[in-house]
Amino acid sequence: MNAFRNVKLGINIDHIATLRQARLGDFPKPWMAARAAELGGADGITVHLREDRRHIQDFDLRQIKRVINVPMNLEMALSADIIKIALWLQPEKVCIVPEKRRELTTEGGLNVIGAQKALRRAIPQFQEKGIEVSLFIDPVRRQIEAAHRLGVEAVELHTGTYANAKGERRKRELRRITHSAQLAHKLGLKVHAGHGLDYQNVRAIAFIPAVQELNIGHSIIGHSVFVGLKSAVREMKRRVTDSRKSPRGSSPKSSR
Ligand code: PXP
């Protein structure tokens, strides 16, 4: 039995912005994805404002915050520019992540011990504004203990290695995450988990009693294409066919 009756589900909508940025246009709009995710039952909306602004843009943050009724979780690197934006935006939560310019996605957990000095400066600035702070870390005892010493409210355990592993290695990684979650919970930290979780591998992680929240993006956005592609094509097909009957028509309800 899970110690927490329900595991909360935060939806990362960065990839909607990735799709928009592919054309540098204004569609699809991340705020519309945030609303749709909320209607689907999302308990939170997660976005990562990367230093290179490859997907989410500054204006997205304002728009998303304005339209959602669930907590906003801003993933961010410890850079002065991003800290300033986060303090101004005041999302309900921030999750501090490591960031490398050339990575495809966040590759590993934060080295809390190495970044201690900067974290010690930044964390109270968020907490003074009532923003909950979480650190994205590998499921490793010394990182959890260091996070605890810094006085953050939560840790997000990196599930990427688990997601990529197979067979025995995956089982070993699951045990590591389970023990880490137990330790963090015992220390009074909220336990979140995320990265690489999909419809197949999520169950074992959601089953861990100490895990309170999952943040999932890529697999859900990818799956949504196939859940919606058939009707999107059907709608276009109808329009193309109908245009021979009457050249004027209305725009689809779901787009701009
Ligand atoms: N949690 C954190 C801290 C992340 O950096 C990411 C990726 O942006 C996720 C969760 C979501 O990962 P995925 O897109 O693989 O589900």
Coordinates of C-alpha atoms and ligand atoms in Angstrom, one line a residue:
M1 CA 0.0 0.0 0.0
N2 CA 1.3 3.4 -0.9
A3 CA 1.8 5.6 2.3
F4 CA 0.3 8.5 0.3
R5 CA -3.1 7.6 -1.0
N6 CA -2.5 9.2 -4.4
V7 CA 0.7 9.9 -6.2
K8 CA 0.5 13.4 -7.8
L9 CA 1.2 13.7 -11.5
G10 CA 3.0 16.7 -12.8
I11 CA 3.1 17.1 -16.6
N12 CA 6.1 18.5 -18.3
I13 CA 4.9 20.4 -21.4
D14 CA 8.3 21.5 -22.7
H15 CA 7.9 19.4 -25.9
I16 CA 4.9 21.4 -27.0
A17 CA 7.2 24.4 -27.1
T18 CA 9.9 22.3 -28.9
L19 CA 7.3 21.7 -31.6
R20 CA 6.5 25.4 -31.8
Q21 CA 10.1 26.5 -31.9
A22 CA 10.8 24.1 -34.8
R23 CA 8.9 26.7 -36.9
L24 CA 9.6 29.7 -34.7
G25 CA 5.9 30.4 -34.9
D26 CA 3.2 30.7 -32.3
F27 CA 1.6 27.2 -32.6
P28 CA 1.2 24.9 -30.8
K29 CA 0.8 27.1 -27.7
P30 CA 2.2 25.7 -24.4
W31 CA -0.5 27.4 -22.4
M32 CA -3.2 25.5 -24.3
A33 CA -1.3 22.2 -23.6
A34 CA -1.2 23.2 -19.9
R35 CA -5.0 23.7 -19.9
A36 CA -5.5 20.4 -21.7
A37 CA -3.2 18.6 -19.2
E38 CA -5.1 20.0 -16.4
L39 CA -8.4 18.9 -17.9
G40 CA -6.9 15.4 -18.2
G41 CA -6.2 15.4 -14.5
A42 CA -2.7 16.8 -14.1
D43 CA -1.9 17.8 -10.5
G44 CA 0.7 20.2 -11.7
I45 CA 2.4 21.7 -14.7
T46 CA 6.1 21.5 -15.1
V47 CA 8.2 23.6 -17.4
H48 CA 12.0 24.0 -17.8
L49 CA 13.2 27.4 -18.7
R50 CA 16.6 26.5 -20.2
E51 CA 19.4 29.0 -20.5
D52 CA 19.5 28.6 -24.3
R53 CA 15.6 29.0 -24.5
R54 CA 15.4 26.0 -26.8
H55 CA 11.8 25.4 -26.0
I56 CA 10.0 27.3 -23.3
Q57 CA 10.3 31.1 -23.7
D58 CA 10.0 33.7 -21.0
F59 CA 6.5 34.8 -22.2
D60 CA 5.3 31.2 -21.9
L61 CA 5.8 31.3 -18.2
R62 CA 3.5 34.2 -17.7
Q63 CA 0.8 32.8 -20.0
I64 CA 0.9 29.3 -18.4
K65 CA 0.8 30.7 -14.9
R66 CA -2.2 32.9 -15.8
V67 CA -4.3 30.0 -17.1
I68 CA -3.6 27.1 -14.8
N69 CA -5.4 26.3 -11.5
V70 CA -2.8 23.7 -10.4
P71 CA 0.7 24.4 -9.0
M72 CA 3.4 25.4 -11.5
N73 CA 6.8 23.7 -11.1
L74 CA 9.7 25.6 -12.7
E75 CA 12.7 23.5 -13.5
M76 CA 15.7 25.7 -13.6
A77 CA 19.5 25.8 -13.5
L78 CA 21.2 27.9 -10.8
S79 CA 22.1 30.8 -13.1
A80 CA 21.6 34.4 -11.9
D81 CA 19.4 35.3 -14.9
I82 CA 17.0 32.4 -14.4
I83 CA 16.9 32.9 -10.6
K84 CA 15.9 36.5 -11.2
I85 CA 13.0 35.3 -13.5
A86 CA 11.9 32.7 -11.0
L87 CA 11.8 35.1 -8.2
W88 CA 9.7 37.5 -10.3
L89 CA 7.4 34.8 -11.6
Q90 CA 6.8 33.1 -8.2
P91 CA 5.8 29.7 -9.3
E92 CA 4.5 27.4 -6.5
K93 CA 7.6 25.3 -6.8
V94 CA 11.1 25.3 -8.3
C95 CA 13.1 22.2 -9.1
I96 CA 16.8 23.0 -9.4
V97 CA 18.5 20.9 -12.1
P98 CA 22.0 20.8 -13.6
E99 CA 22.1 22.0 -17.1
K100 CA 24.6 21.5 -19.9
R101 CA 24.2 23.5 -23.1
R102 CA 24.7 20.6 -25.5
E103 CA 22.7 17.9 -23.7
L104 CA 19.5 16.7 -25.3
T105 CA 17.7 16.6 -22.0
T106 CA 18.8 16.8 -18.3
E107 CA 21.4 14.1 -18.2
G108 CA 22.1 13.5 -14.5
G109 CA 21.2 14.7 -11.1
L110 CA 22.6 17.8 -9.4
N111 CA 25.8 17.5 -7.5
V112 CA 24.4 19.0 -4.3
I113 CA 27.7 18.8 -2.5
G114 CA 29.7 20.5 -5.3
A115 CA 27.0 23.2 -5.7
Q116 CA 26.5 23.8 -2.0
K117 CA 27.7 27.4 -1.9
A118 CA 25.5 28.6 -4.7
L119 CA 22.5 26.5 -3.3
R120 CA 23.0 28.0 0.1
R121 CA 22.7 31.5 -1.4
A122 CA 19.7 30.7 -3.7
I123 CA 17.4 28.5 -1.6
P124 CA 16.4 31.0 1.1
Q125 CA 15.6 33.5 -1.6
F126 CA 12.9 31.2 -2.9
Q127 CA 11.7 30.1 0.5
E128 CA 11.3 33.7 1.6
K129 CA 8.7 34.1 -1.2
G130 CA 6.9 30.9 -0.2
I131 CA 8.3 28.9 -3.2
E132 CA 8.8 25.2 -2.5
V133 CA 12.3 24.1 -3.4
S134 CA 13.2 20.7 -4.8
L135 CA 16.6 19.4 -5.9
F136 CA 16.8 17.0 -8.8
I137 CA 19.3 14.4 -7.7
D138 CA 20.5 10.9 -8.4
P139 CA 19.2 8.3 -5.9
V140 CA 22.4 8.4 -3.8
R141 CA 22.6 8.6 0.0
R142 CA 25.2 11.4 0.2
Q143 CA 23.2 13.6 -2.2
I144 CA 20.0 13.1 -0.2
E145 CA 21.7 13.9 3.1
A146 CA 23.3 17.0 1.5
A147 CA 19.9 18.1 0.3
H148 CA 18.4 17.6 3.7
R149 CA 21.2 19.7 5.3
L150 CA 20.4 22.5 2.9
G151 CA 16.8 22.6 4.3
V152 CA 14.9 22.1 1.0
E153 CA 11.4 20.9 1.1
A154 CA 11.8 18.1 -1.5
V155 CA 14.0 16.1 -3.7
E156 CA 13.2 14.8 -7.1
L157 CA 14.9 11.4 -7.7
H158 CA 16.3 10.9 -11.2
T159 CA 14.7 7.9 -12.7
G160 CA 16.6 8.1 -16.0
T161 CA 19.0 5.3 -15.3
Y162 CA 16.2 3.0 -14.2
A163 CA 14.2 3.9 -17.4
N164 CA 17.2 3.1 -19.6
A165 CA 18.2 -0.2 -17.9
K166 CA 17.0 -3.7 -18.6
G167 CA 16.7 -6.9 -16.7
E168 CA 18.8 -7.2 -13.5
R169 CA 20.2 -3.7 -13.9
R170 CA 16.7 -2.2 -13.9
K171 CA 15.8 -4.2 -10.8
R172 CA 19.0 -3.0 -9.0
E173 CA 18.2 0.6 -10.0
L174 CA 14.6 0.2 -8.7
R175 CA 15.9 -1.0 -5.4
R176 CA 18.3 2.0 -5.3
I177 CA 15.4 4.4 -5.9
T178 CA 13.2 2.7 -3.3
H179 CA 15.9 2.9 -0.6
S180 CA 16.6 6.5 -1.5
A181 CA 13.0 7.4 -1.4
Q182 CA 12.7 5.8 2.0
L183 CA 15.7 7.6 3.3
A184 CA 14.5 11.0 2.0
H185 CA 11.1 10.4 3.5
K186 CA 12.6 9.5 6.8
L187 CA 14.6 12.7 6.8
G188 CA 11.3 14.6 6.3
L189 CA 11.8 15.5 2.7
K190 CA 8.9 15.2 0.1
V191 CA 9.9 12.7 -2.5
H192 CA 9.3 13.4 -6.2
A193 CA 10.6 11.3 -9.1
G194 CA 11.0 11.7 -12.8
H195 CA 12.8 11.4 -16.1
G196 CA 12.3 8.8 -18.7
L197 CA 9.1 7.5 -17.2
D198 CA 6.6 6.0 -19.6
Y199 CA 3.4 3.9 -19.7
Q200 CA 5.4 0.7 -19.2
N201 CA 7.9 1.6 -16.5
V202 CA 5.9 4.0 -14.4
R203 CA 4.1 1.4 -12.3
A204 CA 7.0 0.2 -10.2
I205 CA 8.0 3.8 -9.4
A206 CA 4.5 4.9 -8.6
F207 CA 4.2 1.9 -6.3
I208 CA 7.1 3.0 -4.0
P209 CA 5.3 4.1 -0.8
A210 CA 7.4 7.2 -0.1
V211 CA 7.0 8.7 -3.6
Q212 CA 4.5 11.5 -3.6
E213 CA 4.9 13.1 -7.0
L214 CA 6.0 12.1 -10.5
N215 CA 7.0 14.5 -13.2
I216 CA 6.5 13.1 -16.7
G217 CA 6.8 14.8 -20.1
H218 CA 8.2 13.1 -23.2
S219 CA 6.3 9.9 -23.1
I220 CA 2.9 11.6 -22.5
I221 CA 3.4 14.2 -25.2
G222 CA 4.6 11.5 -27.6
H223 CA 1.6 9.3 -26.8
S224 CA -0.8 12.2 -27.2
V225 CA 0.2 12.4 -30.9
F226 CA -1.1 8.9 -31.5
V227 CA -4.2 9.4 -29.3
G228 CA -5.0 12.5 -31.4
L229 CA -3.5 12.0 -34.8
K230 CA -6.4 10.0 -36.3
S231 CA -9.0 12.7 -35.5
A232 CA -6.6 15.5 -36.5
V233 CA -6.2 13.9 -40.0
R234 CA -9.9 13.2 -40.2
E235 CA -10.7 16.8 -39.5
M236 CA -8.3 18.0 -42.2
K237 CA -9.6 15.5 -44.7
R238 CA -13.1 16.7 -44.1
R239 CA -12.0 20.3 -44.6
V240 CA -10.1 19.5 -47.8
T241 CA -13.0 17.6 -49.2
D242 CA -15.6 20.2 -48.1
S243 CA -13.5 23.1 -49.6
R244 CA -14.6 21.9 -53.0
K245 CA -18.2 22.4 -51.9
S246 CA -17.7 25.8 -50.3
P247 CA -14.3 27.7 -50.2
R248 CA -15.0 29.3 -46.9
G249 CA -15.1 27.4 -43.6
S250 CA -14.4 27.8 -39.9
S251 CA -11.2 27.1 -38.1
P252 CA -10.8 23.9 -36.0
K253 CA -11.9 24.5 -32.4
S254 CA -8.6 23.2 -31.0
S255 CA -6.1 25.3 -33.0
R256 CA -5.4 29.0 -33.0
Ligands
PXP1 N1 12.0 15.9 -14.1 C1 13.1 16.6 -14.4 C2 13.8 17.3 -13.3 C3 13.4 16.9 -15.7 O1 14.5 17.6 -16.0 C4 12.6 16.3 -16.7 C5 12.9 16.5 -18.2 O2 12.8 17.9 -18.5 C6 11.5 15.5 -16.3 C7 11.2 15.3 -15.0 C8 10.6 14.8 -17.3 O3 11.3 13.9 -18.1 P1 10.7 13.1 -19.3 O4 10.4 14.2 -20.3 O5 11.7 12.2 -19.7 O6 9.4 12.5 -18.8

